[in-house]
Amino acid sequence: MVGMRTPRHLPVLTRRRLLGLAGTAAGALLLGRARAGAQPAPAAVSGALVLPALPYAYEALEPHIDAQTMNLHHTRHHGAQVANANRILADLPAFSRLSAEEMLRRLDEAPEAARTGLRNNVGGHANHALFWDTMSPSGGGEPPAALRTALEAAFGSVEQFRTRLSAAAAGVFGSGWAFLVRDTRGALGIVALPNQDSPWLVGSTPLLGVDVWEHAYYLKYQNRRADYIAAWWNVVDWGAVARRAGL
Ligand code: MN3
């Protein structure tokens, strides 16, 4: 399996897209058949959104993120968001045909009564899909040259970027995320968002995100969120971030 790469900048999965990919090599990877150690998609496809299989085993990010946390986080937390979103989307056939990103960007086109549920659950789906996709057992280290140059231009240095994203994540009050984004003007920036709010809600493209809900770290790190954030940098897949940034 050395040299095999999971496709990294595919849009967040919808059933329509997954079915479209099913006969392709990318589809085989997404369905978890072609990579040793990949976690199978836990549930049958039964709605507009699909819980993606992880491209690595639950224990693969040890010791930085423990296997039990990864398993519960993927199957229970992300899985519940996919199921909740699909229950809402079952009554919205036209909206269901959008990609998850488009659902978030065009949330004001959904019925008012559905928006909070979609914001939380489609947002959670998009955030977690990004999270899984930008971590790797072979992550950490330094970004590739083009991304390094872009981060230096935006933040002064890669180290300053790391410091600022870590501070944004540490400073989230309660549950939320900190993201590296490309904003609507094309500039790189850092945003901290509460709950499962997604940068897509305001048209920004998330490139990297760290989940600082307690479920992401409490089993291993208890209240030591800063230790979890420091450990998370060791599994950041810079190549995936660079591809999402188009660099
Ligand atoms: Mn989470």
Short mmCIF file of C-alpha atoms and ligand atoms in Angstrom, two decimals:
data_model
loop_
_atom_site.label_atom_id
_atom_site.label_comp_id
_atom_site.label_asym_id
_atom_site.label_seq_id
_atom_site.Cartn_x
_atom_site.Cartn_y
_atom_site.Cartn_z
CA MET A 1 0.00 0.00 0.00
CA VAL A 2 3.02 2.28 0.06
CA GLY A 3 2.40 5.15 -2.28
CA MET A 4 -1.36 4.79 -2.38
CA ARG A 5 -3.10 8.00 -1.61
CA THR A 6 -6.67 8.56 -0.70
CA PRO A 7 -8.24 11.29 -2.81
CA ARG A 8 -7.97 14.35 -0.66
CA HIS A 9 -9.94 17.20 -2.09
CA LEU A 10 -13.16 15.46 -3.01
CA PRO A 11 -16.24 17.34 -1.91
CA VAL A 12 -17.98 16.14 1.19
CA LEU A 13 -19.89 13.07 0.22
CA THR A 14 -23.47 12.88 -0.76
CA ARG A 15 -25.14 9.68 -1.84
CA ARG A 16 -25.45 10.97 -5.39
CA ARG A 17 -21.74 11.63 -5.56
CA LEU A 18 -20.82 8.35 -3.92
CA LEU A 19 -22.93 6.38 -6.37
CA GLY A 20 -21.36 8.32 -9.19
CA LEU A 21 -17.94 7.38 -7.92
CA ALA A 22 -18.77 3.79 -7.08
CA GLY A 23 -17.37 2.29 -10.26
CA THR A 24 -14.16 4.27 -10.17
CA ALA A 25 -10.87 3.81 -8.39
CA ALA A 26 -11.76 6.83 -6.28
CA GLY A 27 -15.03 5.16 -5.41
CA ALA A 28 -13.27 1.99 -4.35
CA LEU A 29 -11.08 4.02 -2.02
CA LEU A 30 -14.03 5.95 -0.65
CA LEU A 31 -15.87 2.73 -0.01
CA GLY A 32 -12.92 1.45 1.95
CA ARG A 33 -12.12 -1.56 -0.22
CA ALA A 34 -8.72 -0.60 -1.52
CA ARG A 35 -6.67 0.43 1.43
CA ALA A 36 -5.37 -1.83 4.16
CA GLY A 37 -6.46 -0.77 7.60
CA ALA A 38 -9.20 1.50 6.36
CA GLN A 39 -12.32 1.50 8.46
CA PRO A 40 -15.40 0.29 6.60
CA ALA A 41 -18.27 2.72 6.31
CA PRO A 42 -20.34 1.67 9.33
CA ALA A 43 -23.84 2.15 7.99
CA ALA A 44 -25.64 1.35 4.79
CA VAL A 45 -26.27 4.27 2.49
CA SER A 46 -29.76 5.39 3.40
CA GLY A 47 -29.98 9.12 2.91
CA ALA A 48 -28.63 12.16 1.10
CA LEU A 49 -25.44 12.32 3.18
CA VAL A 50 -22.99 9.47 3.69
CA LEU A 51 -20.69 8.85 6.65
CA PRO A 52 -17.32 8.51 4.94
CA ALA A 53 -15.03 5.60 5.76
CA LEU A 54 -11.80 6.69 7.38
CA PRO A 55 -8.72 6.21 5.19
CA TYR A 56 -6.80 4.80 8.18
CA ALA A 57 -7.51 2.53 11.14
CA TYR A 58 -8.92 3.91 14.38
CA GLU A 59 -5.65 3.19 16.18
CA ALA A 60 -3.52 4.68 13.41
CA LEU A 61 -3.23 8.11 15.03
CA GLU A 62 -1.98 6.73 18.36
CA PRO A 63 -0.45 7.94 20.59
CA HIS A 64 -1.63 11.41 19.63
CA ILE A 65 -5.32 10.55 19.30
CA ASP A 66 -6.44 7.28 20.88
CA ALA A 67 -8.37 4.53 19.10
CA GLN A 68 -11.42 4.63 21.38
CA THR A 69 -11.84 8.35 20.85
CA MET A 70 -11.50 7.92 17.09
CA ASN A 71 -14.02 5.09 17.01
CA LEU A 72 -16.65 6.88 19.11
CA HIS A 73 -16.02 10.18 17.37
CA HIS A 74 -16.45 8.71 13.90
CA THR A 75 -19.23 6.20 14.42
CA ARG A 76 -21.29 7.90 17.15
CA HIS A 77 -20.73 11.63 16.90
CA HIS A 78 -20.23 12.06 13.16
CA GLY A 79 -22.56 9.14 12.49
CA ALA A 80 -25.35 10.78 14.48
CA GLN A 81 -24.94 14.02 12.58
CA VAL A 82 -25.25 12.22 9.26
CA ALA A 83 -28.37 10.40 10.48
CA ASN A 84 -29.91 13.58 11.90
CA ALA A 85 -29.19 15.52 8.74
CA ASN A 86 -30.70 12.78 6.60
CA ARG A 87 -33.90 12.80 8.68
CA ILE A 88 -34.28 16.52 7.97
CA LEU A 89 -33.27 16.21 4.33
CA ALA A 90 -35.80 13.42 3.73
CA ASP A 91 -38.47 16.15 3.61
CA LEU A 92 -36.42 18.46 1.38
CA PRO A 93 -35.83 16.60 -1.89
CA ALA A 94 -34.60 19.58 -3.90
CA PHE A 95 -32.24 20.83 -1.19
CA SER A 96 -30.98 17.27 -0.71
CA ARG A 97 -29.54 17.28 -4.19
CA LEU A 98 -26.99 19.94 -3.23
CA SER A 99 -23.53 19.02 -1.99
CA ALA A 100 -23.05 19.44 1.74
CA GLU A 101 -20.95 22.54 1.06
CA GLU A 102 -23.71 24.05 -1.07
CA MET A 103 -26.31 23.25 1.59
CA LEU A 104 -24.29 25.34 4.03
CA ARG A 105 -23.55 28.17 1.61
CA ARG A 106 -27.21 28.32 0.59
CA LEU A 107 -28.75 27.60 3.98
CA ASP A 108 -31.13 30.56 3.64
CA GLU A 109 -32.82 28.70 0.77
CA ALA A 110 -33.93 25.93 3.16
CA PRO A 111 -37.21 26.29 5.04
CA GLU A 112 -36.71 28.42 8.13
CA ALA A 113 -37.81 25.63 10.47
CA ALA A 114 -35.12 23.30 9.09
CA ARG A 115 -32.19 25.69 9.19
CA THR A 116 -30.93 25.18 12.74
CA GLY A 117 -30.93 21.41 12.34
CA LEU A 118 -29.16 21.64 9.00
CA ARG A 119 -26.65 24.15 10.32
CA ASN A 120 -25.74 21.83 13.21
CA ASN A 121 -25.82 18.49 11.43
CA VAL A 122 -24.72 19.24 7.87
CA GLY A 123 -22.17 21.58 9.44
CA GLY A 124 -21.00 18.76 11.70
CA HIS A 125 -20.77 16.42 8.73
CA ALA A 126 -18.68 18.86 6.70
CA ASN A 127 -16.44 19.72 9.66
CA HIS A 128 -15.77 16.10 10.58
CA ALA A 129 -15.17 15.03 6.98
CA LEU A 130 -12.54 17.76 6.79
CA PHE A 131 -11.06 16.71 10.13
CA TRP A 132 -10.62 13.04 9.13
CA ASP A 133 -9.31 13.97 5.72
CA THR A 134 -6.61 16.33 6.97
CA MET A 135 -5.11 13.92 9.48
CA SER A 136 -2.77 11.03 8.68
CA PRO A 137 -0.61 8.52 10.54
CA SER A 138 2.25 9.94 8.47
CA GLY A 139 1.28 13.55 9.24
CA GLY A 140 3.10 16.22 11.16
CA GLY A 141 6.37 17.76 10.14
CA GLU A 142 6.40 20.76 7.86
CA PRO A 143 4.13 21.83 4.98
CA PRO A 144 5.20 21.43 1.37
CA ALA A 145 6.96 24.43 -0.18
CA ALA A 146 4.02 26.17 -1.85
CA LEU A 147 1.85 25.96 1.26
CA ARG A 148 4.75 27.06 3.43
CA THR A 149 5.19 30.15 1.25
CA ALA A 150 1.48 30.96 1.46
CA LEU A 151 1.44 30.55 5.25
CA GLU A 152 4.54 32.73 5.60
CA ALA A 153 2.91 35.42 3.48
CA ALA A 154 -0.28 35.34 5.52
CA PHE A 155 1.03 34.79 9.05
CA GLY A 156 4.75 35.66 9.01
CA SER A 157 5.94 32.10 9.51
CA VAL A 158 4.63 28.56 9.74
CA GLU A 159 5.39 28.65 13.46
CA GLN A 160 3.33 31.83 13.90
CA PHE A 161 0.49 30.18 12.00
CA ARG A 162 0.66 27.17 14.32
CA THR A 163 0.73 29.42 17.37
CA ARG A 164 -2.26 31.46 16.19
CA LEU A 165 -4.40 28.49 15.19
CA SER A 166 -3.57 26.78 18.50
CA ALA A 167 -4.54 29.93 20.41
CA ALA A 168 -7.79 30.25 18.48
CA ALA A 169 -8.63 26.61 19.26
CA ALA A 170 -7.66 26.92 22.92
CA GLY A 171 -9.78 30.05 23.20
CA VAL A 172 -13.05 28.56 21.96
CA PHE A 173 -15.47 28.88 24.88
CA GLY A 174 -17.36 25.62 25.19
CA SER A 175 -17.63 23.52 22.06
CA GLY A 176 -16.43 24.47 18.61
CA TRP A 177 -13.65 24.48 16.07
CA ALA A 178 -10.74 26.54 14.83
CA PHE A 179 -10.06 26.59 11.10
CA LEU A 180 -7.57 27.72 8.52
CA VAL A 181 -9.74 29.14 5.73
CA ARG A 182 -9.48 30.77 2.37
CA ASP A 183 -11.96 33.63 2.56
CA THR A 184 -14.17 35.04 -0.16
CA ARG A 185 -11.37 37.42 -1.20
CA GLY A 186 -8.95 34.52 -1.56
CA ALA A 187 -6.94 35.38 1.55
CA LEU A 188 -5.83 32.81 4.12
CA GLY A 189 -7.14 33.42 7.62
CA ILE A 190 -7.94 31.77 10.94
CA VAL A 191 -11.46 31.59 12.33
CA ALA A 192 -12.85 30.09 15.52
CA LEU A 193 -16.49 29.05 15.31
CA PRO A 194 -18.90 27.76 17.96
CA ASN A 195 -20.80 24.47 17.92
CA GLN A 196 -20.78 22.91 14.44
CA ASP A 197 -20.80 26.17 12.50
CA SER A 198 -18.90 25.77 9.25
CA PRO A 199 -16.81 28.33 7.37
CA TRP A 200 -18.95 27.43 4.35
CA LEU A 201 -21.84 29.31 6.03
CA VAL A 202 -20.11 32.58 5.12
CA GLY A 203 -18.62 31.35 1.86
CA SER A 204 -15.11 30.69 3.17
CA THR A 205 -13.37 27.46 2.18
CA PRO A 206 -12.08 25.48 5.19
CA LEU A 207 -8.60 24.06 4.55
CA LEU A 208 -7.78 22.62 7.99
CA GLY A 209 -9.79 22.38 11.19
CA VAL A 210 -9.25 21.21 14.73
CA ASP A 211 -12.24 19.92 16.68
CA VAL A 212 -12.18 21.19 20.26
CA TRP A 213 -15.43 19.66 21.44
CA GLU A 214 -14.61 17.65 24.56
CA HIS A 215 -15.61 14.43 22.77
CA ALA A 216 -12.54 14.93 20.56
CA TYR A 217 -10.08 14.63 23.43
CA TYR A 218 -11.58 14.05 26.87
CA LEU A 219 -10.94 10.28 27.15
CA LYS A 220 -7.20 10.75 26.76
CA TYR A 221 -6.55 14.36 27.72
CA GLN A 222 -9.45 15.12 30.13
CA ASN A 223 -9.49 18.90 30.62
CA ARG A 224 -6.06 19.45 29.03
CA ARG A 225 -7.26 20.86 25.71
CA ALA A 226 -3.92 22.55 25.02
CA ASP A 227 -2.12 19.19 25.25
CA TYR A 228 -4.55 17.69 22.76
CA ILE A 229 -4.06 20.58 20.35
CA ALA A 230 -0.28 20.25 20.62
CA ALA A 231 -0.54 16.50 19.93
CA TRP A 232 -2.92 17.03 17.00
CA TRP A 233 -0.24 18.91 15.08
CA ASN A 234 1.69 15.62 14.91
CA VAL A 235 -1.01 14.08 12.71
CA VAL A 236 -1.85 17.04 10.46
CA ASP A 237 -1.62 15.95 6.82
CA TRP A 238 -0.04 19.01 5.24
CA GLY A 239 -0.27 17.49 1.78
CA ALA A 240 -4.03 17.27 2.14
CA VAL A 241 -4.18 20.88 3.31
CA ALA A 242 -2.07 21.99 0.34
CA ARG A 243 -4.35 20.17 -2.09
CA ARG A 244 -7.44 21.76 -0.57
CA ALA A 245 -5.71 25.14 -0.93
CA GLY A 246 -4.94 24.39 -4.58
CA LEU A 247 -1.20 24.61 -3.85
MN MN3 B 1 -16.38 16.16 16.83
#
